[in-house]
Amino acid sequence: MACRLHSLGSKIHLISRVGKDHNGDQILKYLQHLGLISSGIQIDDTYPTGIVNVHLNRSNTASYTIEKPVAWDFISIDDELLYKIKSSDALIFGSLVCRSETSKKTLFTLLDLPVFKVFDANLRPPHYSLDLILELIKKADFIKLNEEELTEVCDYVHIRKGSIKEQILALSKLTQSKHICVTLGKNGAVLFTDNQLFKNEGYSVKVKDTVGAGDSFLATLTHLFLLKKDPQEALDHSCAVGSLVASKSGANEPITEDEIQRLLHG
């Protein structure tokens, strides 16, 4: 997500922690190559850099095995980090960082700061509880879920009937959330914002793998949302970017504006 936001022209401060090992060195070199600011990435002397094993099924949809414990389970708070958040337009965060008490405490400290908060639920069993997810939803200003996550959260709070749009409206009322986006895979996405619902039906592409497609979608949507672009245009543009990422191998392949416009208008 940070890489895609950077490619869109946003200035990114990436908050994480890597081990003092080969993988950590490679990550920092890669970010330096991209021109991303890496001063917010801490170095851990004890734990290794995080590893995620990606598994693709027959339709090239990804599932993940996430190693534990690793360096980013131990992200610590410091004055520089607090300053960066206070001077930012938005803080984008997920739920997985809360699987460890150290990183969870750091996140909750940051969530108390006066900054626009974007929550990508990104539910990865067994690393979450639904009580925690609801707490994070209530702390966020903008929430992104996929269809399965919406169903799981709504079932937990006894919202068990209705269409996706009706579930979004009910969840918004229950949690006082003003901005909710639900991705629907190849069928696009639904966005609730400013008491209005917007829908994109998706774009037809040949999927190579889905790794990073959701992150690039949310990166684009956040970027355009902060620029106060028209919600329907922002949603369409974001769905196009997510689809194009799925049509390429890997999470960070370049996406050109020409490719986006061909998908939007082709």
CSV table of N, CA, C and O in Angstrom, one decimal, residues 152-220:
chain,number,residue,atom,x,y,z
A,152,GLU,N,-18.8,-11.4,8.2
A,152,GLU,CA,-18.4,-11.9,9.5
A,152,GLU,C,-18.6,-10.8,10.6
A,152,GLU,O,-19.1,-11.2,11.7
A,153,VAL,N,-18.3,-9.6,10.3
A,153,VAL,CA,-18.6,-8.5,11.3
A,153,VAL,C,-20.0,-8.3,11.5
A,153,VAL,O,-20.5,-8.2,12.7
A,154,CYS,N,-20.8,-8.3,10.4
A,154,CYS,CA,-22.3,-8.1,10.6
A,154,CYS,C,-22.9,-9.2,11.4
A,154,CYS,O,-23.8,-9.0,12.2
A,155,ASP,N,-22.5,-10.4,11.1
A,155,ASP,CA,-23.1,-11.6,11.8
A,155,ASP,C,-22.8,-11.5,13.3
A,155,ASP,O,-23.6,-11.8,14.2
A,156,TYR,N,-21.6,-11.0,13.6
A,156,TYR,CA,-21.2,-10.8,15.0
A,156,TYR,C,-22.0,-9.8,15.8
A,156,TYR,O,-22.3,-10.0,17.0
A,157,VAL,N,-22.4,-8.8,15.1
A,157,VAL,CA,-23.3,-7.7,15.7
A,157,VAL,C,-24.7,-7.9,15.4
A,157,VAL,O,-25.5,-7.0,15.5
A,158,HIS,N,-25.1,-9.1,14.9
A,158,HIS,CA,-26.5,-9.5,14.7
A,158,HIS,C,-27.2,-8.7,13.5
A,158,HIS,O,-28.4,-8.5,13.6
A,159,ILE,N,-26.4,-8.3,12.6
A,159,ILE,CA,-26.9,-7.8,11.3
A,159,ILE,C,-26.9,-8.9,10.3
A,159,ILE,O,-25.9,-9.1,9.7
A,160,ARG,N,-28.0,-9.7,10.2
A,160,ARG,CA,-27.9,-10.9,9.4
A,160,ARG,C,-28.8,-11.0,8.2
A,160,ARG,O,-28.9,-12.0,7.5
A,161,LYS,N,-29.5,-9.9,7.9
A,161,LYS,CA,-30.4,-9.9,6.8
A,161,LYS,C,-30.0,-8.7,5.9
A,161,LYS,O,-29.4,-7.7,6.3
A,162,GLY,N,-30.5,-8.7,4.7
A,162,GLY,CA,-30.4,-7.6,3.8
A,162,GLY,C,-29.3,-7.8,2.8
A,162,GLY,O,-28.4,-8.6,2.9
A,163,SER,N,-29.3,-6.8,1.8
A,163,SER,CA,-28.3,-6.8,0.8
A,163,SER,C,-27.0,-6.3,1.4
A,163,SER,O,-26.9,-5.8,2.5
A,164,ILE,N,-25.9,-6.3,0.6
A,164,ILE,CA,-24.6,-5.7,1.0
A,164,ILE,C,-24.8,-4.2,1.3
A,164,ILE,O,-24.3,-3.7,2.3
A,165,LYS,N,-25.5,-3.5,0.5
A,165,LYS,CA,-25.8,-2.1,0.8
A,165,LYS,C,-26.5,-1.9,2.1
A,165,LYS,O,-26.2,-1.0,2.8
A,166,GLU,N,-27.5,-2.7,2.3
A,166,GLU,CA,-28.3,-2.6,3.6
A,166,GLU,C,-27.4,-2.9,4.8
A,166,GLU,O,-27.5,-2.3,5.8
A,167,GLN,N,-26.5,-3.9,4.6
A,167,GLN,CA,-25.6,-4.3,5.7
A,167,GLN,C,-24.7,-3.1,6.0
A,167,GLN,O,-24.4,-2.8,7.2
A,168,ILE,N,-24.2,-2.5,5.0
A,168,ILE,CA,-23.3,-1.3,5.1
A,168,ILE,C,-24.0,-0.2,5.9
A,168,ILE,O,-23.4,0.4,6.8
A,169,LEU,N,-25.2,0.1,5.5
A,169,LEU,CA,-25.9,1.2,6.2
A,169,LEU,C,-26.2,0.8,7.6
A,169,LEU,O,-26.1,1.7,8.5
A,170,ALA,N,-26.5,-0.4,7.9
A,170,ALA,CA,-26.8,-0.8,9.3
A,170,ALA,C,-25.5,-0.8,10.1
A,170,ALA,O,-25.5,-0.4,11.3
A,171,LEU,N,-24.4,-1.2,9.5
A,171,LEU,CA,-23.1,-1.2,10.3
A,171,LEU,C,-22.7,0.3,10.5
A,171,LEU,O,-22.2,0.6,11.6
A,172,SER,N,-22.9,1.1,9.5
A,172,SER,CA,-22.6,2.6,9.7
A,172,SER,C,-23.4,3.2,10.9
A,172,SER,O,-22.9,3.9,11.7
A,173,LYS,N,-24.7,2.8,10.9
A,173,LYS,CA,-25.5,3.3,12.0
A,173,LYS,C,-25.1,2.8,13.4
A,173,LYS,O,-25.0,3.6,14.3
A,174,LEU,N,-24.8,1.5,13.4
A,174,LEU,CA,-24.4,0.9,14.7
A,174,LEU,C,-23.1,1.5,15.2
A,174,LEU,O,-22.9,1.7,16.4
A,175,THR,N,-22.1,1.7,14.3
A,175,THR,CA,-20.7,2.1,14.7
A,175,THR,C,-20.5,3.6,14.6
A,175,THR,O,-19.4,4.1,14.9
A,176,GLN,N,-21.5,4.3,14.0
A,176,GLN,CA,-21.3,5.8,13.7
A,176,GLN,C,-20.2,6.0,12.7
A,176,GLN,O,-19.5,7.1,12.8
A,177,SER,N,-20.0,5.1,11.8
A,177,SER,CA,-19.0,5.2,10.8
A,177,SER,C,-19.5,5.9,9.6
A,177,SER,O,-20.5,5.5,9.0
A,178,LYS,N,-18.9,7.0,9.2
A,178,LYS,CA,-19.4,7.8,8.1
A,178,LYS,C,-18.8,7.4,6.7
A,178,LYS,O,-19.4,7.8,5.7
A,179,HIS,N,-17.7,6.6,6.7
A,179,HIS,CA,-17.2,6.2,5.4
A,179,HIS,C,-16.8,4.7,5.5
A,179,HIS,O,-15.9,4.3,6.2
A,180,ILE,N,-17.5,3.9,4.7
A,180,ILE,CA,-17.3,2.5,4.6
A,180,ILE,C,-17.1,2.0,3.2
A,180,ILE,O,-18.0,2.4,2.3
A,181,CYS,N,-16.1,1.2,2.9
A,181,CYS,CA,-16.0,0.7,1.5
A,181,CYS,C,-15.9,-0.8,1.7
A,181,CYS,O,-15.1,-1.4,2.5
A,182,VAL,N,-16.6,-1.5,0.8
A,182,VAL,CA,-16.6,-3.0,0.8
A,182,VAL,C,-16.2,-3.5,-0.6
A,182,VAL,O,-16.9,-3.1,-1.6
A,183,THR,N,-15.1,-4.2,-0.7
A,183,THR,CA,-14.7,-4.7,-2.0
A,183,THR,C,-15.4,-6.1,-2.3
A,183,THR,O,-15.6,-6.9,-1.4
A,184,LEU,N,-15.6,-6.3,-3.6
A,184,LEU,CA,-16.4,-7.5,-4.0
A,184,LEU,C,-15.7,-8.3,-5.0
A,184,LEU,O,-16.3,-9.0,-5.8
A,185,GLY,N,-14.3,-8.3,-4.9
A,185,GLY,CA,-13.5,-9.1,-5.9
A,185,GLY,C,-13.8,-8.7,-7.3
A,185,GLY,O,-13.7,-7.5,-7.6
A,186,LYS,N,-14.0,-9.6,-8.2
A,186,LYS,CA,-14.2,-9.3,-9.6
A,186,LYS,C,-15.5,-8.5,-9.9
A,186,LYS,O,-15.7,-7.9,-10.9
A,187,ASN,N,-16.3,-8.4,-8.8
A,187,ASN,CA,-17.6,-7.7,-9.0
A,187,ASN,C,-17.5,-6.2,-8.5
A,187,ASN,O,-18.5,-5.6,-8.3
A,188,GLY,N,-16.3,-5.7,-8.3
A,188,GLY,CA,-16.1,-4.3,-8.0
A,188,GLY,C,-16.1,-4.0,-6.5
A,188,GLY,O,-15.6,-4.7,-5.7
A,189,ALA,N,-16.9,-2.9,-6.2
A,189,ALA,CA,-16.9,-2.4,-4.8
A,189,ALA,C,-18.0,-1.5,-4.6
A,189,ALA,O,-18.6,-1.0,-5.5
A,190,VAL,N,-18.4,-1.3,-3.3
A,190,VAL,CA,-19.4,-0.4,-2.9
A,190,VAL,C,-18.8,0.6,-1.9
A,190,VAL,O,-18.1,0.2,-1.0
A,191,LEU,N,-19.1,1.8,-2.0
A,191,LEU,CA,-18.6,2.9,-1.2
A,191,LEU,C,-19.7,3.7,-0.6
A,191,LEU,O,-20.6,4.2,-1.3
A,192,PHE,N,-19.7,3.8,0.8
A,192,PHE,CA,-20.7,4.6,1.5
A,192,PHE,C,-19.9,5.8,2.0
A,192,PHE,O,-18.9,5.7,2.8
A,193,THR,N,-20.3,7.0,1.6
A,193,THR,CA,-19.6,8.3,2.1
A,193,THR,C,-20.6,9.4,1.9
A,193,THR,O,-21.4,9.5,1.0
A,194,ASP,N,-20.5,10.4,2.8
A,194,ASP,CA,-21.4,11.5,2.8
A,194,ASP,C,-22.9,11.1,2.7
A,194,ASP,O,-23.7,11.7,1.9
A,195,ASN,N,-23.3,10.0,3.4
A,195,ASN,CA,-24.6,9.5,3.4
A,195,ASN,C,-25.1,9.1,2.0
A,195,ASN,O,-26.3,9.1,1.8
A,196,GLN,N,-24.2,8.7,1.1
A,196,GLN,CA,-24.6,8.3,-0.2
A,196,GLN,C,-23.8,6.9,-0.5
A,196,GLN,O,-22.8,6.7,0.1
A,197,LEU,N,-24.4,6.1,-1.3
A,197,LEU,CA,-23.9,4.8,-1.7
A,197,LEU,C,-23.4,4.9,-3.2
A,197,LEU,O,-24.2,5.4,-4.0
A,198,PHE,N,-22.2,4.4,-3.5
A,198,PHE,CA,-21.7,4.4,-4.8
A,198,PHE,C,-21.3,3.0,-5.1
A,198,PHE,O,-20.8,2.3,-4.3
A,199,LYS,N,-21.4,2.6,-6.4
A,199,LYS,CA,-21.2,1.2,-6.8
A,199,LYS,C,-20.3,1.1,-8.0
A,199,LYS,O,-20.5,1.9,-9.0
A,200,ASN,N,-19.4,0.2,-8.1
A,200,ASN,CA,-18.6,-0.1,-9.3
A,200,ASN,C,-18.8,-1.6,-9.5
A,200,ASN,O,-18.7,-2.4,-8.6
A,201,GLU,N,-19.1,-2.0,-10.8
A,201,GLU,CA,-19.4,-3.3,-11.1
A,201,GLU,C,-18.2,-4.2,-11.4
A,201,GLU,O,-18.3,-5.4,-11.7
A,202,GLY,N,-17.0,-3.6,-11.4
A,202,GLY,CA,-15.8,-4.4,-11.6
A,202,GLY,C,-15.4,-4.3,-13.1
A,202,GLY,O,-16.1,-3.9,-14.0
A,203,TYR,N,-14.1,-4.8,-13.4
A,203,TYR,CA,-13.6,-4.8,-14.7
A,203,TYR,C,-13.1,-6.2,-15.0
A,203,TYR,O,-12.5,-6.9,-14.2
A,204,SER,N,-13.2,-6.5,-16.3
A,204,SER,CA,-12.8,-7.9,-16.7
A,204,SER,C,-11.3,-7.9,-17.1
A,204,SER,O,-10.9,-7.2,-18.0
A,205,VAL,N,-10.6,-8.7,-16.3
A,205,VAL,CA,-9.1,-8.9,-16.6
A,205,VAL,C,-8.8,-10.3,-16.5
A,205,VAL,O,-9.5,-11.1,-15.8
A,206,LYS,N,-7.7,-10.8,-17.0
A,206,LYS,CA,-7.2,-12.1,-16.8
A,206,LYS,C,-6.3,-12.1,-15.6
A,206,LYS,O,-5.2,-11.4,-15.6
A,207,VAL,N,-6.7,-12.8,-14.5
A,207,VAL,CA,-6.0,-12.7,-13.3
A,207,VAL,C,-4.7,-13.5,-13.3
A,207,VAL,O,-4.7,-14.7,-13.6
A,208,LYS,N,-3.6,-12.9,-13.0
A,208,LYS,CA,-2.3,-13.6,-12.8
A,208,LYS,C,-2.1,-14.0,-11.3
A,208,LYS,O,-1.8,-15.1,-11.0
A,209,ASP,N,-2.3,-13.0,-10.4
A,209,ASP,CA,-2.4,-13.3,-9.0
A,209,ASP,C,-3.0,-12.1,-8.3
A,209,ASP,O,-2.9,-10.9,-8.8
A,210,THR,N,-3.7,-12.3,-7.2
A,210,THR,CA,-4.4,-11.2,-6.5
A,210,THR,C,-3.6,-10.5,-5.4
A,210,THR,O,-4.1,-9.7,-4.7
A,211,VAL,N,-2.3,-10.9,-5.3
A,211,VAL,CA,-1.4,-10.3,-4.2
A,211,VAL,C,-1.3,-8.8,-4.4
A,211,VAL,O,-0.9,-8.4,-5.5
A,212,GLY,N,-1.7,-8.1,-3.4
A,212,GLY,CA,-1.6,-6.6,-3.5
A,212,GLY,C,-2.7,-5.9,-4.2
A,212,GLY,O,-2.7,-4.6,-4.2
A,213,ALA,N,-3.6,-6.6,-4.8
A,213,ALA,CA,-4.7,-5.9,-5.5
A,213,ALA,C,-5.6,-5.1,-4.5
A,213,ALA,O,-5.9,-3.9,-4.8
A,214,GLY,N,-5.9,-5.6,-3.4
A,214,GLY,CA,-6.7,-4.9,-2.4
A,214,GLY,C,-6.0,-3.7,-1.8
A,214,GLY,O,-6.6,-2.6,-1.6
A,215,ASP,N,-4.7,-3.9,-1.6
A,215,ASP,CA,-3.9,-2.8,-1.1
A,215,ASP,C,-3.8,-1.6,-2.1
A,215,ASP,O,-3.9,-0.5,-1.7
A,216,SER,N,-3.6,-2.0,-3.3
A,216,SER,CA,-3.5,-0.9,-4.4
A,216,SER,C,-4.8,-0.2,-4.6
A,216,SER,O,-4.9,1.0,-4.8
A,217,PHE,N,-5.9,-1.0,-4.4
A,217,PHE,CA,-7.2,-0.4,-4.5
A,217,PHE,C,-7.4,0.6,-3.4
A,217,PHE,O,-7.8,1.8,-3.6
A,218,LEU,N,-7.1,0.2,-2.2
A,218,LEU,CA,-7.3,1.2,-1.0
A,218,LEU,C,-6.3,2.3,-1.1
A,218,LEU,O,-6.7,3.5,-0.7
A,219,ALA,N,-5.1,2.1,-1.5
A,219,ALA,CA,-4.1,3.2,-1.7
A,219,ALA,C,-4.7,4.2,-2.6
A,219,ALA,O,-4.6,5.4,-2.3
A,220,THR,N,-5.2,3.8,-3.8
A,220,THR,CA,-5.7,4.7,-4.8
A,220,THR,C,-7.0,5.4,-4.2
A,220,THR,O,-7.1,6.7,-4.4
